[in-house]
């Protein structure tokens, strides 16, 4: 993870770098640092543990000036070496070169041993420091910063987005991308690099999206891009649709809260132009989609975190409605095993960011197979590495999601997967026109239904108070609601640090029931469906163990109130597609309000990052 930013411009670059770091804080927030070149070409560096505000304050308190036209900066999510000033980037070698890095240099130990023998001194425990020494070494013979960087990166194994400056070359910033995101921002008064466009949206809307292996040489008025052998190459300039207001908090206290309440609009935007009143447009998945979907015999979904949970829900729909065998697996496992893969498999990669390292590695792995397979990514970021790797792409139009705990990305992924289920079902003649019309009707009602469910916030806020002294919780559901229970448990543990587990309700008796006592609340999701009576029996089992129960039910489920049970009628009469989406909402609100009570950092929970671009 980590976020990097840098650039060279006619004005003072420091406020631009600090503002960009704040926008990149979702990528890591355990320490941060900045380095600029002063007027007499001396490095001026400041590093600080904790949030960007600490760094900003430190710079203000420094006697030396940070006014400069060139600089690079970084916020860190620690991999090698604890969060500390000495491990914070930028790193410097011999007062000549400085580097910021997002990614991991996997062969750093070997390089470090070699560099130590050559007399290089290490001042941190990071893998990154080998980058700066390696470039320094090549600079001695090459006398050209781009060439030195190009030679050095040939020795690196792993992933890297790197920004480099040197006081011997004070008019250029050099950047390299390999398996970590990196973009160039083209401004009126200078040019910039960053891990994503959000960091630069206050400066420019013109971006170049670098590809793996690209090396860029950036001056105030010039940008040259080279391939890994230093041959000049051209990359397209694109205009971003992102608006700076989209990433401000407005009247909300936290991004997570804002994003929960944006869901009606996010769903509406995701469905727009993709459905009519009665049907789903197959072309929404690309002009070749129908042809491809008609050929497929299996589906393999691959994703991480919340996106994986969306995949688990989709399995119920794709098998139950479109009647096509579907497997779901977390990317970090899939990429390293030797799965049996059949011809005519559609691989679906789900990712909010499109930059998750494990998901990207998985798509690259399957593309190399000598098999007749197809790839589709469902992603929230149009210009991400994932969308560039896949044959078919379907964009969720959730808008920027800043809160580390994913909310609107999840529900828009579900809406997208619902559309996919219908289109695949139609391609295989498994869905009738009436069935399609019923599903589409439910989807069209979603924004209104979500708005209605959001009105339960006050009730859920009161309920959240009962979690004040709780350290464990169990979520249960049956069928696709097990996947929603998993998402509910993930949200609660991510932001309130309560140990939360989710189980298929019928599985409780095979072990987890031993955990249940009066201090372990059980949260159940009870839509009105064929499994409701089974769930009611499971609730009886829980009641007998004295646990406090919270049940989010369909009004028609009519769960009989028992001692220690709070029933929240959440919705009424939903179909198999709409129910999981609607029942997600109260669980998001619950975890948000429990986090407020636990006084955690809701948008930037400890140890987590929004976009995990390292293994
Ligand atoms: C991180 C985030 C999660 C997210 C997961 C997958 O762990 O903290 O919220 O679900 O990455 O991210 P992606 O961008 O691939 O959906």
Coordinates of C-alpha atoms in Angstrom, one line a residue, residues 147-498:
X147 CA 19.4 5.7 -17.1
X148 CA 20.5 5.1 -13.5
X149 CA 17.0 4.4 -12.4
X150 CA 16.3 2.2 -15.4
X151 CA 19.4 0.1 -14.7
X152 CA 18.7 -0.1 -11.0
X153 CA 15.1 -1.3 -11.4
X154 CA 16.2 -4.2 -13.5
X155 CA 17.7 -5.7 -10.3
X156 CA 14.4 -5.4 -8.3
X157 CA 12.0 -8.2 -7.8
X158 CA 8.6 -7.3 -6.5
X159 CA 6.2 -4.4 -6.9
X160 CA 7.0 -0.7 -7.0
X161 CA 5.7 2.7 -7.8
X162 CA 8.8 4.9 -7.2
X163 CA 9.5 8.6 -7.2
X164 CA 13.1 9.8 -7.4
X165 CA 14.8 13.2 -7.1
X166 CA 18.4 14.2 -7.0
X167 CA 20.2 17.4 -6.1
X168 CA 22.5 16.8 -9.0
X169 CA 19.5 16.9 -11.3
X170 CA 17.4 19.6 -9.7
X171 CA 15.0 20.0 -12.7
X172 CA 13.6 16.5 -13.0
X173 CA 11.5 13.9 -11.1
X174 CA 11.9 10.3 -12.3
X175 CA 9.1 7.8 -11.7
X176 CA 8.8 4.1 -12.4
X177 CA 5.8 1.8 -12.2
X178 CA 5.7 -2.0 -11.8
X179 CA 2.7 -3.7 -10.3
X180 CA 1.9 -0.7 -8.1
X181 CA -0.3 2.1 -9.2
X182 CA 1.3 5.3 -10.5
X183 CA -0.1 8.2 -12.6
X184 CA 1.2 11.4 -14.0
X185 CA -0.8 14.6 -13.6
X186 CA -0.3 17.3 -16.2
X187 CA -0.8 20.7 -14.7
X188 CA -0.7 24.3 -16.1
X189 CA 2.3 25.2 -13.8
X190 CA 4.1 21.9 -13.6
X191 CA 3.8 18.2 -13.7
X192 CA 3.3 15.6 -11.0
X193 CA 3.2 12.0 -10.1
X194 CA 0.9 10.2 -7.6
X195 CA -0.4 6.8 -6.6
X196 CA -3.9 7.9 -7.7
X197 CA -5.7 10.8 -9.4
X198 CA -7.5 11.8 -6.2
X199 CA -4.3 13.1 -4.8
X200 CA -3.9 15.6 -7.7
X201 CA -7.5 16.5 -8.5
X202 CA -7.1 20.0 -7.0
X203 CA -4.2 20.6 -9.4
X204 CA -5.2 19.0 -12.6
X205 CA -7.8 16.8 -14.4
X206 CA -5.3 15.7 -17.1
X207 CA -3.7 12.4 -16.4
X208 CA -1.4 9.8 -18.0
X209 CA -1.9 6.3 -16.6
X210 CA 1.5 4.6 -16.6
X211 CA 1.8 0.9 -17.5
X212 CA 4.0 -1.7 -15.8
X213 CA 7.6 -1.2 -16.8
X214 CA 7.2 2.5 -17.7
X215 CA 9.8 5.0 -16.6
X216 CA 8.9 8.7 -16.7
X217 CA 11.1 11.7 -16.8
X218 CA 9.2 14.7 -15.6
X219 CA 10.2 18.4 -15.9
X220 CA 8.2 21.6 -15.4
X221 CA 7.1 21.7 -19.0
X222 CA 8.0 18.3 -20.3
X223 CA 7.1 14.6 -19.8
X224 CA 9.1 11.8 -21.5
X225 CA 8.1 8.2 -21.0
X226 CA 10.4 5.2 -21.7
X227 CA 10.0 1.4 -21.7
X228 CA 12.1 -0.8 -19.5
X229 CA 14.9 -0.6 -22.1
X230 CA 14.8 3.1 -22.2
X231 CA 13.1 3.3 -25.6
X232 CA 10.8 6.3 -25.8
X233 CA 7.1 5.4 -25.8
X234 CA 3.8 7.3 -26.0
X235 CA 1.0 7.0 -23.5
X236 CA -2.4 8.6 -23.9
X237 CA -3.5 11.6 -21.9
X238 CA -7.0 11.3 -20.4
X239 CA -9.3 13.8 -18.7
X240 CA -10.6 12.6 -15.3
X241 CA -14.3 12.9 -14.5
X242 CA -13.6 13.1 -10.8
X243 CA -14.8 16.3 -9.1
X244 CA -12.9 17.6 -6.1
X245 CA -16.3 18.0 -4.2
X246 CA -16.8 14.3 -4.6
X247 CA -14.1 13.7 -2.1
X248 CA -15.1 16.2 0.6
X249 CA -17.0 15.3 3.7
X250 CA -19.8 17.8 3.3
X251 CA -22.0 17.8 6.4
X252 CA -21.0 14.3 7.5
X253 CA -18.8 13.4 10.4
X254 CA -17.0 10.5 8.6
X255 CA -16.5 9.3 5.1
X256 CA -18.0 6.0 6.1
X257 CA -21.2 7.7 7.2
X258 CA -21.3 9.8 4.0
X259 CA -20.8 6.7 1.9
X260 CA -23.5 4.7 3.7
X261 CA -25.9 7.5 3.0
X262 CA -24.8 7.8 -0.7
X263 CA -26.0 4.3 -1.4
X264 CA -29.4 5.1 -3.0
X265 CA -27.6 7.4 -5.5
X266 CA -24.7 5.0 -6.0
X267 CA -27.1 2.2 -6.9
X268 CA -29.1 4.4 -9.1
X269 CA -25.9 5.5 -11.0
X270 CA -24.8 1.9 -11.3
X271 CA -28.1 0.8 -12.8
X272 CA -28.5 3.8 -15.0
X273 CA -28.5 3.1 -18.8
X274 CA -28.1 -0.6 -18.0
X275 CA -31.7 -1.5 -17.3
X276 CA -35.0 -0.5 -18.8
X277 CA -38.3 -0.9 -16.9
X278 CA -38.4 -4.6 -17.6
X279 CA -35.1 -5.9 -18.8
X280 CA -31.3 -5.8 -18.4
X281 CA -29.2 -4.7 -21.4
X282 CA -26.6 -7.3 -22.1
X283 CA -24.5 -4.6 -23.9
X284 CA -23.8 -3.1 -20.5
X285 CA -21.0 -5.8 -20.1
X286 CA -19.4 -4.9 -23.5
X287 CA -20.3 -5.6 -27.1
X288 CA -18.8 -9.1 -27.0
X289 CA -20.4 -10.0 -23.7
X290 CA -23.4 -11.9 -25.0
X291 CA -21.3 -14.0 -27.3
X292 CA -18.9 -14.8 -24.5
X293 CA -21.6 -15.5 -21.9
X294 CA -23.4 -17.9 -24.2
X295 CA -20.2 -20.0 -24.4
X296 CA -19.3 -20.2 -20.7
X297 CA -19.8 -23.4 -18.7
X298 CA -18.3 -22.4 -15.4
X299 CA -17.7 -19.3 -13.4
X300 CA -14.8 -18.6 -11.0
X301 CA -15.1 -15.5 -8.9
X302 CA -11.9 -14.1 -7.4
X303 CA -11.6 -11.1 -5.0
X304 CA -10.5 -10.0 -1.5
X305 CA -12.2 -8.6 1.6
X306 CA -15.6 -7.1 1.1
X307 CA -15.4 -7.7 -2.6
X308 CA -15.0 -11.4 -1.9
X309 CA -18.2 -11.3 0.2
X310 CA -20.0 -9.8 -2.8
X311 CA -18.8 -12.8 -4.8
X312 CA -20.2 -15.2 -2.2
X313 CA -23.7 -13.6 -2.5
X314 CA -23.4 -13.8 -6.3
X315 CA -22.7 -17.6 -6.2
X316 CA -26.2 -18.1 -4.8
X317 CA -27.7 -16.0 -7.7
X318 CA -25.6 -17.4 -10.5
X319 CA -26.2 -21.0 -9.5
X320 CA -29.8 -20.5 -8.3
X321 CA -31.1 -18.3 -11.1
X322 CA -28.7 -18.5 -14.0
X323 CA -28.0 -22.2 -13.3
X324 CA -24.3 -22.0 -14.0
X325 CA -21.7 -23.7 -11.6
X326 CA -19.9 -21.0 -9.7
X327 CA -16.9 -21.1 -7.3
X328 CA -15.7 -18.2 -5.2
X329 CA -12.2 -17.8 -3.8
X330 CA -10.0 -15.2 -2.1
X331 CA -7.3 -14.0 -4.5
X332 CA -4.4 -14.6 -2.1
X333 CA -5.2 -18.3 -2.0
X334 CA -6.2 -18.8 -5.6
X335 CA -3.1 -17.3 -7.1
X336 CA -0.8 -19.8 -5.3
X337 CA -2.7 -23.1 -5.8
X338 CA -3.0 -25.3 -8.7
X339 CA -6.8 -25.3 -9.3
X340 CA -8.5 -27.4 -11.8
X341 CA -9.6 -25.1 -14.5
X342 CA -12.0 -26.1 -17.3
X343 CA -12.2 -24.6 -20.7
X344 CA -15.0 -22.0 -21.1
X345 CA -14.7 -20.7 -17.6
X346 CA -15.6 -17.0 -17.0
X347 CA -13.3 -15.5 -14.4
X348 CA -14.9 -12.7 -12.6
X349 CA -12.6 -10.4 -10.6
X350 CA -14.4 -8.0 -8.2
X351 CA -12.5 -5.1 -6.8
X352 CA -13.4 -1.6 -5.6
X353 CA -10.0 -0.2 -6.3
X354 CA -8.8 -2.4 -9.1
X355 CA -5.4 -2.2 -7.6
X356 CA -5.4 -5.0 -5.0
X357 CA -2.2 -6.8 -5.5
X358 CA -3.5 -10.3 -4.9
X359 CA -6.5 -9.8 -7.3
X360 CA -4.2 -8.4 -9.9
X361 CA -1.7 -11.3 -9.6
X362 CA -4.6 -13.8 -9.9
X363 CA -5.8 -12.3 -13.2
X364 CA -2.3 -12.2 -14.6
X365 CA -1.9 -15.9 -13.6
X366 CA -5.1 -17.1 -15.2
X367 CA -4.4 -15.1 -18.4
X368 CA -1.2 -17.1 -18.8
X369 CA -3.0 -20.4 -18.8
X370 CA -3.3 -22.4 -21.9
X371 CA -7.1 -22.6 -21.5
X372 CA -10.1 -21.2 -23.2
X373 CA -11.1 -18.8 -20.5
X374 CA -12.6 -15.3 -20.3
X375 CA -12.1 -12.5 -17.9
X376 CA -14.5 -9.9 -16.6
X377 CA -13.7 -7.4 -13.9
X378 CA -16.3 -5.6 -11.8
X379 CA -14.6 -2.5 -10.6
X380 CA -15.2 1.0 -9.2
X381 CA -12.1 2.7 -10.8
X382 CA -12.2 3.0 -14.5
X383 CA -8.5 3.5 -15.2
X384 CA -7.3 0.9 -12.7
X385 CA -4.8 -1.9 -13.4
X386 CA -7.5 -4.5 -13.1
X387 CA -9.7 -3.0 -15.8
X388 CA -6.7 -2.8 -18.1
X389 CA -6.0 -6.5 -17.6
X390 CA -9.6 -7.8 -18.2
X391 CA -11.3 -8.6 -21.5
X392 CA -14.7 -7.4 -20.2
X393 CA -15.2 -4.7 -17.7
X394 CA -18.3 -3.6 -15.8
X395 CA -17.9 -0.4 -13.8
X396 CA -19.8 0.1 -10.5
X397 CA -20.6 3.8 -10.4
X398 CA -20.3 4.2 -6.7
X399 CA -18.1 7.3 -6.9
X400 CA -14.9 7.6 -4.9
X401 CA -15.0 5.5 -1.7
X402 CA -12.6 6.9 0.9
X403 CA -13.6 5.2 4.2
X404 CA -11.4 2.1 4.6
X405 CA -14.4 0.0 5.5
X406 CA -16.2 -0.6 2.2
X407 CA -19.9 0.2 2.0
X408 CA -21.3 1.7 -1.2
X409 CA -18.8 -0.2 -3.2
X410 CA -20.2 -3.5 -1.8
X411 CA -23.9 -2.7 -2.5
X412 CA -23.1 -1.5 -6.0
X413 CA -21.0 -4.6 -6.6
X414 CA -24.1 -6.6 -5.6
X415 CA -26.3 -4.6 -8.0
X416 CA -23.8 -5.2 -10.8
X417 CA -23.7 -9.0 -10.0
X418 CA -27.5 -9.1 -10.1
X419 CA -27.4 -7.6 -13.6
X420 CA -24.8 -10.1 -14.6
X421 CA -26.9 -13.0 -13.3
X422 CA -29.8 -11.9 -15.4
X423 CA -27.7 -11.4 -18.5
X424 CA -26.0 -14.8 -18.2
X425 CA -29.3 -16.5 -17.3
X426 CA -30.8 -15.0 -20.5
X427 CA -27.8 -16.2 -22.6
X428 CA -28.4 -19.7 -21.3
X429 CA -32.2 -19.5 -21.6
X430 CA -32.6 -20.0 -17.9
X431 CA -34.6 -16.9 -17.1
X432 CA -38.1 -16.1 -18.4
X433 CA -39.2 -12.7 -19.4
X434 CA -41.5 -12.5 -16.4
X435 CA -38.6 -13.5 -14.1
X436 CA -36.4 -10.9 -15.6
X437 CA -39.1 -8.2 -15.3
X438 CA -39.6 -9.1 -11.6
X439 CA -35.9 -8.9 -10.8
X440 CA -35.6 -5.6 -12.7
X441 CA -38.6 -4.2 -10.9
X442 CA -36.8 -5.0 -7.6
X443 CA -33.6 -3.4 -8.7
X444 CA -35.4 -0.3 -9.8
X445 CA -37.0 0.0 -6.3
X446 CA -33.6 -0.4 -4.6
X447 CA -32.7 3.3 -4.2
X448 CA -36.1 4.0 -2.5
X449 CA -35.9 0.9 -0.3
X450 CA -32.3 1.8 0.8
X451 CA -33.4 5.3 1.7
X452 CA -36.3 3.9 3.7
X453 CA -33.9 1.5 5.5
X454 CA -31.5 4.3 6.3
X455 CA -34.2 6.0 8.3
X456 CA -33.7 3.3 10.9
X457 CA -30.4 4.9 11.9
X458 CA -31.7 6.3 15.2
X459 CA -33.0 2.9 16.3
X460 CA -29.7 1.2 15.4
X461 CA -27.8 3.9 17.2
X462 CA -29.6 3.1 20.4
X463 CA -28.9 -0.6 19.8
X464 CA -25.2 0.1 19.3
X465 CA -25.0 1.3 22.9
X466 CA -25.4 -2.3 24.1
X467 CA -22.1 -3.1 22.5
X468 CA -20.2 -0.7 24.7
X469 CA -18.6 -3.4 26.8
X470 CA -18.7 -6.3 24.3
X471 CA -15.7 -7.9 22.8
X472 CA -17.2 -10.7 20.8
X473 CA -20.2 -11.0 18.5
X474 CA -21.6 -13.7 16.2
X475 CA -23.5 -13.0 13.0
X476 CA -25.8 -15.7 11.6
X477 CA -27.8 -16.1 8.4
X478 CA -28.8 -18.8 6.0
X479 CA -28.4 -19.0 2.2
X480 CA -27.1 -15.8 0.7
X481 CA -27.6 -14.1 4.1
X482 CA -24.7 -16.1 5.4
X483 CA -22.5 -14.0 3.0
X484 CA -24.3 -10.8 4.3
X485 CA -23.6 -12.0 7.9
X486 CA -19.9 -12.3 6.8
X487 CA -19.9 -8.8 5.6
X488 CA -21.6 -7.6 8.8
X489 CA -19.0 -9.3 10.9
X490 CA -16.2 -8.0 8.7
X491 CA -17.5 -4.4 9.1
X492 CA -17.8 -4.7 12.9
X493 CA -14.2 -6.1 13.3
X494 CA -12.7 -3.7 10.9
X495 CA -13.9 -0.5 12.6
X496 CA -14.8 -1.4 16.2
X497 CA -12.1 -4.1 16.8
X498 CA -14.8 -6.4 18.3

